[in-house]
Coordinates of C-alpha atoms in Angstrom, one line a residue:
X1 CA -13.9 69.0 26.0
X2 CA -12.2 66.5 27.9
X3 CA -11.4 62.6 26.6
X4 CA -14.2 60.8 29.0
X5 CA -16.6 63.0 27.2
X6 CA -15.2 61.8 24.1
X7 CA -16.0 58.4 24.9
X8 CA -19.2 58.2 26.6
X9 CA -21.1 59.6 23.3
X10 CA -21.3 56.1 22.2
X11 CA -20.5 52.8 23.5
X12 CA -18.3 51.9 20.6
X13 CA -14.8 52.3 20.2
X14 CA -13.5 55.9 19.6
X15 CA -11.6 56.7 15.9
X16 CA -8.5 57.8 16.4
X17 CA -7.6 61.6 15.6
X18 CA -5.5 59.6 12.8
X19 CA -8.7 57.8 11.0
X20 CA -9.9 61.4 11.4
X21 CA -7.7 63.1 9.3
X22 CA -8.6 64.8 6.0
X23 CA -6.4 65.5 3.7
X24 CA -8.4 67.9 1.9
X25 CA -9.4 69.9 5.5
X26 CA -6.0 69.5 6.8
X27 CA -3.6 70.0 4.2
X28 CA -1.3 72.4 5.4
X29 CA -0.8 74.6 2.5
X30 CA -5.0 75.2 3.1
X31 CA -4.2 76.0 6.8
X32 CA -1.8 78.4 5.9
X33 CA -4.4 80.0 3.7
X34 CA -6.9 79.8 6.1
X35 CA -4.9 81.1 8.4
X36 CA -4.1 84.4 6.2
X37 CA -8.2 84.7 5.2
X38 CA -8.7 85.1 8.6
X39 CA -6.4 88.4 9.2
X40 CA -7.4 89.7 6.0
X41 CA -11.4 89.3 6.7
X42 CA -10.9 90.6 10.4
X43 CA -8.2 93.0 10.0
X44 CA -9.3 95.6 12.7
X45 CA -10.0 92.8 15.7
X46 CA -6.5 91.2 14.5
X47 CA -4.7 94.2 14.0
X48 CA -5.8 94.8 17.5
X49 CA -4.7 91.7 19.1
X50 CA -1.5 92.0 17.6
X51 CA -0.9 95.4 18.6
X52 CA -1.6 93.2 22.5
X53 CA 1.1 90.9 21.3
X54 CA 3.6 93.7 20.0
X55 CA 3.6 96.7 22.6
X56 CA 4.5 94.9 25.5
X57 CA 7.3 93.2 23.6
X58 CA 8.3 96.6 22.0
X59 CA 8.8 97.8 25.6
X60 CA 10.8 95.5 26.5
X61 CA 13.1 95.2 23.4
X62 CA 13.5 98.6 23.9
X63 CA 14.0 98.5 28.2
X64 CA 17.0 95.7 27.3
X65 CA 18.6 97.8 24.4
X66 CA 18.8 100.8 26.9
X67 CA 19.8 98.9 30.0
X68 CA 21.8 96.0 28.5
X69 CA 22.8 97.3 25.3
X70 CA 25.9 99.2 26.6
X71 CA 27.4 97.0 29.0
X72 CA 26.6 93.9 26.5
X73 CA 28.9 96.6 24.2
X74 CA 31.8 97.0 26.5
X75 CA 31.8 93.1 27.4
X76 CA 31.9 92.2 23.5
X77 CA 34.8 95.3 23.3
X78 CA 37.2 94.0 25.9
X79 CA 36.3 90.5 25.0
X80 CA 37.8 91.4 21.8
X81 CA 40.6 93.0 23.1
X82 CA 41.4 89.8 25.7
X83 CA 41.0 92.6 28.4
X84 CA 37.6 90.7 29.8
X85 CA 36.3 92.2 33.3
X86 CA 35.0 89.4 35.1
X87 CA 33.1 92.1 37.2
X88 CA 31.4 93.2 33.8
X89 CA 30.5 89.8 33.0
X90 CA 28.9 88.9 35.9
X91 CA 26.5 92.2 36.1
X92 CA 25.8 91.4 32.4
X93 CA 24.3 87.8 33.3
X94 CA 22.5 89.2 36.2
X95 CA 20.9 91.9 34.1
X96 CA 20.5 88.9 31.3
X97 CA 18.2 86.3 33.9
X98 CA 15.7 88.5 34.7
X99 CA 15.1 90.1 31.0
X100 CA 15.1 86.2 29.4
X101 CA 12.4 85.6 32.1
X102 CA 10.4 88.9 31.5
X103 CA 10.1 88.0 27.5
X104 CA 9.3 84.4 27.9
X105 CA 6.1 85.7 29.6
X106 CA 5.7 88.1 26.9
X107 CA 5.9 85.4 24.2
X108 CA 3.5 83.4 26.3
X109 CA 0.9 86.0 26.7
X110 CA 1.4 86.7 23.1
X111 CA 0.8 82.8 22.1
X112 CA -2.4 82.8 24.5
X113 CA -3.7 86.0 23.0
X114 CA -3.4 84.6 19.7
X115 CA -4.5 81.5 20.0
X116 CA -7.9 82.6 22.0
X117 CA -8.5 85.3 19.0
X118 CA -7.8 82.6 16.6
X119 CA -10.5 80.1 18.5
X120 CA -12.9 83.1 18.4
X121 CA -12.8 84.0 15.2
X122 CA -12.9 79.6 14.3
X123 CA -16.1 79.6 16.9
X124 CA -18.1 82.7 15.1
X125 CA -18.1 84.1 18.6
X126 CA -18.4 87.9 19.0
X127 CA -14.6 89.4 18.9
X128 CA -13.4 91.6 21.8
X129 CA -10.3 92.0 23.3
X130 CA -11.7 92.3 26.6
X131 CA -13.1 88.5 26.1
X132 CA -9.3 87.4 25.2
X133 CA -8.2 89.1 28.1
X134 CA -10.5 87.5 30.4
X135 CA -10.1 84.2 29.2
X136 CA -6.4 84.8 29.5
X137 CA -6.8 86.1 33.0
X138 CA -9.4 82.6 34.5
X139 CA -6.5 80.3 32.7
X140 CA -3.2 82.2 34.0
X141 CA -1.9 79.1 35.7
X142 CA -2.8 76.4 33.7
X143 CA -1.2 78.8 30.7
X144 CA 2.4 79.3 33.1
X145 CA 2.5 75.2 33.7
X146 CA 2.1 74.4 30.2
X147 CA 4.3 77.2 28.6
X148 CA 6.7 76.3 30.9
X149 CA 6.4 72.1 30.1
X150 CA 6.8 73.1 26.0
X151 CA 9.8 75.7 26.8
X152 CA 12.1 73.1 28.7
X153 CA 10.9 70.4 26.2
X154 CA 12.1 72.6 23.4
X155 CA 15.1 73.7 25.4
X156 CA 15.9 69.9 25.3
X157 CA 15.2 69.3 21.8
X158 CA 17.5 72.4 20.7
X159 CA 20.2 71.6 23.1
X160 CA 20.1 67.9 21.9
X161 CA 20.5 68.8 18.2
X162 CA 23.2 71.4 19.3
X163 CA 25.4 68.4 20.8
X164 CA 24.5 66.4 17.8
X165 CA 25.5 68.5 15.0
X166 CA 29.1 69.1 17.7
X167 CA 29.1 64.9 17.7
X168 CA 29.0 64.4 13.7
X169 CA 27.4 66.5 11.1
X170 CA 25.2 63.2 9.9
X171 CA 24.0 63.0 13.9
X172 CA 23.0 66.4 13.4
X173 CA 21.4 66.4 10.2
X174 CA 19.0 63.6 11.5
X175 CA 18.5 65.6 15.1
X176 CA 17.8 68.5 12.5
X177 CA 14.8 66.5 10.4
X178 CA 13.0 65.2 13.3
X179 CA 12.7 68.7 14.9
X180 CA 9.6 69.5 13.0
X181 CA 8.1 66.7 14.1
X182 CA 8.7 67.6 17.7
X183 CA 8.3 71.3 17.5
X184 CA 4.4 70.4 15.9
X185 CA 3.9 68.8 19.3
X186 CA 5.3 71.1 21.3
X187 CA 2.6 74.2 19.2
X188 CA 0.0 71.8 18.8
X189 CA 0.2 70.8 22.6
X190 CA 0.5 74.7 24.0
X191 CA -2.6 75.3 21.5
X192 CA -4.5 72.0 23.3
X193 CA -3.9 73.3 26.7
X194 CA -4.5 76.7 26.1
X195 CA -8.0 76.1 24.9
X196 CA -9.3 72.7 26.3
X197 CA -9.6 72.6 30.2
X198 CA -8.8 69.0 30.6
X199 CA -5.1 69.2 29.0
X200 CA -3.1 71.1 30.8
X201 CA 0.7 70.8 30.6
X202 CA 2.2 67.1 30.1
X203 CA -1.3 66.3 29.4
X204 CA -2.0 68.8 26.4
X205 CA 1.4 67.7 25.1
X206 CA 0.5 64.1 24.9
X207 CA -3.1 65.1 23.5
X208 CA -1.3 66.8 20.4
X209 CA 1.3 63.4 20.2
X210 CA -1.9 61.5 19.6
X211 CA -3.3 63.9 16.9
X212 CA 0.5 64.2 15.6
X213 CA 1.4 60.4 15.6
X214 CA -0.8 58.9 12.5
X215 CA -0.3 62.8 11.0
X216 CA 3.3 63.4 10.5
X217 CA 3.6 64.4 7.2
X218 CA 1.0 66.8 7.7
X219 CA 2.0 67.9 10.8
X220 CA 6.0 67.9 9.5
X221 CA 4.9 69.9 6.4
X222 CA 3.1 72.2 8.3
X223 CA 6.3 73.0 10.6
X224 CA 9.0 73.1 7.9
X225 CA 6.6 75.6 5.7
X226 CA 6.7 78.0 9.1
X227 CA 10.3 77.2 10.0
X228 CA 11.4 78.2 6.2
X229 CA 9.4 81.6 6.7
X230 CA 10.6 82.5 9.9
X231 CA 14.4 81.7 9.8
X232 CA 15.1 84.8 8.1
X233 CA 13.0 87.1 10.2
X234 CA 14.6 85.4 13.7
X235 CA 17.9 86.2 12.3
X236 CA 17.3 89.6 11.4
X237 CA 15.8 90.4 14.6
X238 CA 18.7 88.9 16.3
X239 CA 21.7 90.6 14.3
X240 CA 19.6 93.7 14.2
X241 CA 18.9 93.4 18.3
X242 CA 22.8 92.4 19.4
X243 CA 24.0 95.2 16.6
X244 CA 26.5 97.4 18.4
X245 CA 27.5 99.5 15.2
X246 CA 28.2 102.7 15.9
X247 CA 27.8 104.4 12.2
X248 CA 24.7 104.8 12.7
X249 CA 22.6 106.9 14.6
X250 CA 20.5 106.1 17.7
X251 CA 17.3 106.4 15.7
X252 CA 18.3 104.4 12.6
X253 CA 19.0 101.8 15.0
X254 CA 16.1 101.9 16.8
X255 CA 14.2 102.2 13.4
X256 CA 15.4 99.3 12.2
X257 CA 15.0 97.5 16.0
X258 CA 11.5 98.5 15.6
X259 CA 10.8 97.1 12.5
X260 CA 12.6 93.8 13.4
X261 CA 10.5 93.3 16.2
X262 CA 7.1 93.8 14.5
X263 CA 8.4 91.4 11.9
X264 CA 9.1 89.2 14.8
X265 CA 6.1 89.2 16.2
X266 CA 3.7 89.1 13.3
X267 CA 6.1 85.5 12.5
X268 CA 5.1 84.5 16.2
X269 CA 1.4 85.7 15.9
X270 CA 0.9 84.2 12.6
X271 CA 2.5 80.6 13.7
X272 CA -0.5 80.5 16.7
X273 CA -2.5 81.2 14.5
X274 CA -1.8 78.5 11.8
X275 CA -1.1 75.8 14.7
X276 CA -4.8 76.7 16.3
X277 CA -6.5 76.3 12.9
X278 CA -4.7 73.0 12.7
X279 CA -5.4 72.0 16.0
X280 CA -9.5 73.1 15.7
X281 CA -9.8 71.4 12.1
X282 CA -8.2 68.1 13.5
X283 CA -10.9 67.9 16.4
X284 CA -13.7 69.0 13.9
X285 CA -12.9 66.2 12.1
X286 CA -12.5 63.6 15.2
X287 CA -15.5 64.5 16.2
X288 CA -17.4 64.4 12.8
X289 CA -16.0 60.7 12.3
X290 CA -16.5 59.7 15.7
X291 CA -20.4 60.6 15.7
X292 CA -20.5 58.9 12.3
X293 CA -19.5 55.8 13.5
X294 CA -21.5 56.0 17.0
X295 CA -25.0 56.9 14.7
X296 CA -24.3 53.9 12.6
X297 CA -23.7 51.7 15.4

């Protein structure tokens, strides 16, 4: 629903998303619940989707371990050894590019999958994969503009606490505590323009700062709640991924590679989730108030 449609319900003065806000429908420990009823209450549809959101990110996991994951070995080896081939280096980063590009689509797909199963399941519409699939399919390029407006945004935001924390540890503590803030409308705005027509890109991100702006606690809660699970998984998957120990076999590795990545993925899949339950019950809410105040007028 776009904003014009918002406004023309009525002739007074639209609520703000902020006026909207519940505390007791959009506490974030509730959304996180929420969020967990509904995998447990659809398990097969979800265990479906996420089996979507998993294979194609298995493949390539395992494509970059095979391909990359020697020569990123000898690199690290005569790094080590200040024997470097410059030759070595360079096919490394041109093998690198193409595979960073391949799983940012991957991850995209995934957060559009999720989010569409997630709005679904919120709607009480009948679940198939093949309705995910063609919604995915009729909103491909709105879906690339905006998942390419949040990645550079976040780019930005983790490079600038990067240089901060390299600066002063104090400049990088306080880059470090606004990041939730700016990571909620960075999920909140993909969510936006993933399921509402009228926001794509810039336009779903500055939808979700208006939602965000009068809710930052909430929204900051939410964020450092799904930040405190997932640290731990992203840093196993990584140390487990870039691993180069050669004690163990080939299929312990990929053992534990594989269970890394479905841990990975489940933390991704789950996060869309949560951030499109936040997003729906935040415009449930708008709307409720708003038709309140337009039938009293």
């Amino acid at each position: 629903m776009g904003s014009e449609e918002l406004t023309i319900i009525c002739n007074t003065k639209p609520i703000s998303p902020a006026t909207a806000a519940s505390p007791a429908s959009n506490n974030a420990v509730k959304i996180i619940q929420k969020a967990i009823k509904y995998l447990l209450e659809n398990k097969k549809f979800m265990l479906q989707v996420f089996l979507l959101v998993l294979t194609p990110f298995w493949v390539l996991v395992l494509l970059h371990s095979i391909i990359v994951g020697p020569l990123m070995e000898k690199v690290e080896d005569s790094y080590e050894k200040s024997s470097l081939n410059r030759q070595d280096l360079i096919t490394l980063l041109a093998l690198e590019i193409p595979f960073a590009v391949a799983f940012s689509l991957v991850l995209l797909f995934g957060s559009v999958v999720s989010i569409f199963a997630s709005a679904l399941i919120h709607q009480g519409a009948s679940l198939s994969l093949q309705e995910i699939l063609l919604r995915s399919r009729s909103t491909w390029k709105k879906t690339i503009t905006s998942g390419l407006t949040v990645s550079i945004l976040m780019t930005i935001i983790i490079s600038l606490i990067v240089v901060a924390v390299y600066l002063t540890p104090l400049l990088g503590v306080l880059a470090a505590l606004t990041y939730p803030y700016l990571a909620t409308i960075c999920n909140l705005g993909l969510v936006i323009s993933t399921v509402e027509d009228d926001f794509p890109g810039t336009k779903g991100l500055f939808r979700a700062q208006e939602f965000v702006k009068k809710n930052k606690f909430q929204g900051y809660l939410l964020m450092l709640m799904l930040i405190l699970l997932s640290i731990p998984i992203y840093l196993a998957f990584y140390v487990i991924s870039t691993d180069d120990d050669d004690q163990i076999g080939h299929i312990t590795r990929f053992a534990f590679l594989l269970v890394a990545t479905v841990l990975f993925c489940l933390t991704i899949f789950f996060n869309n989730i949560v951030y499109t339950l936040l997003y729906l019950e935040l415009k449930s809410g708008y709307h409720l108030v708003h038709n309140v105040a337009c039938t009293g007028s």
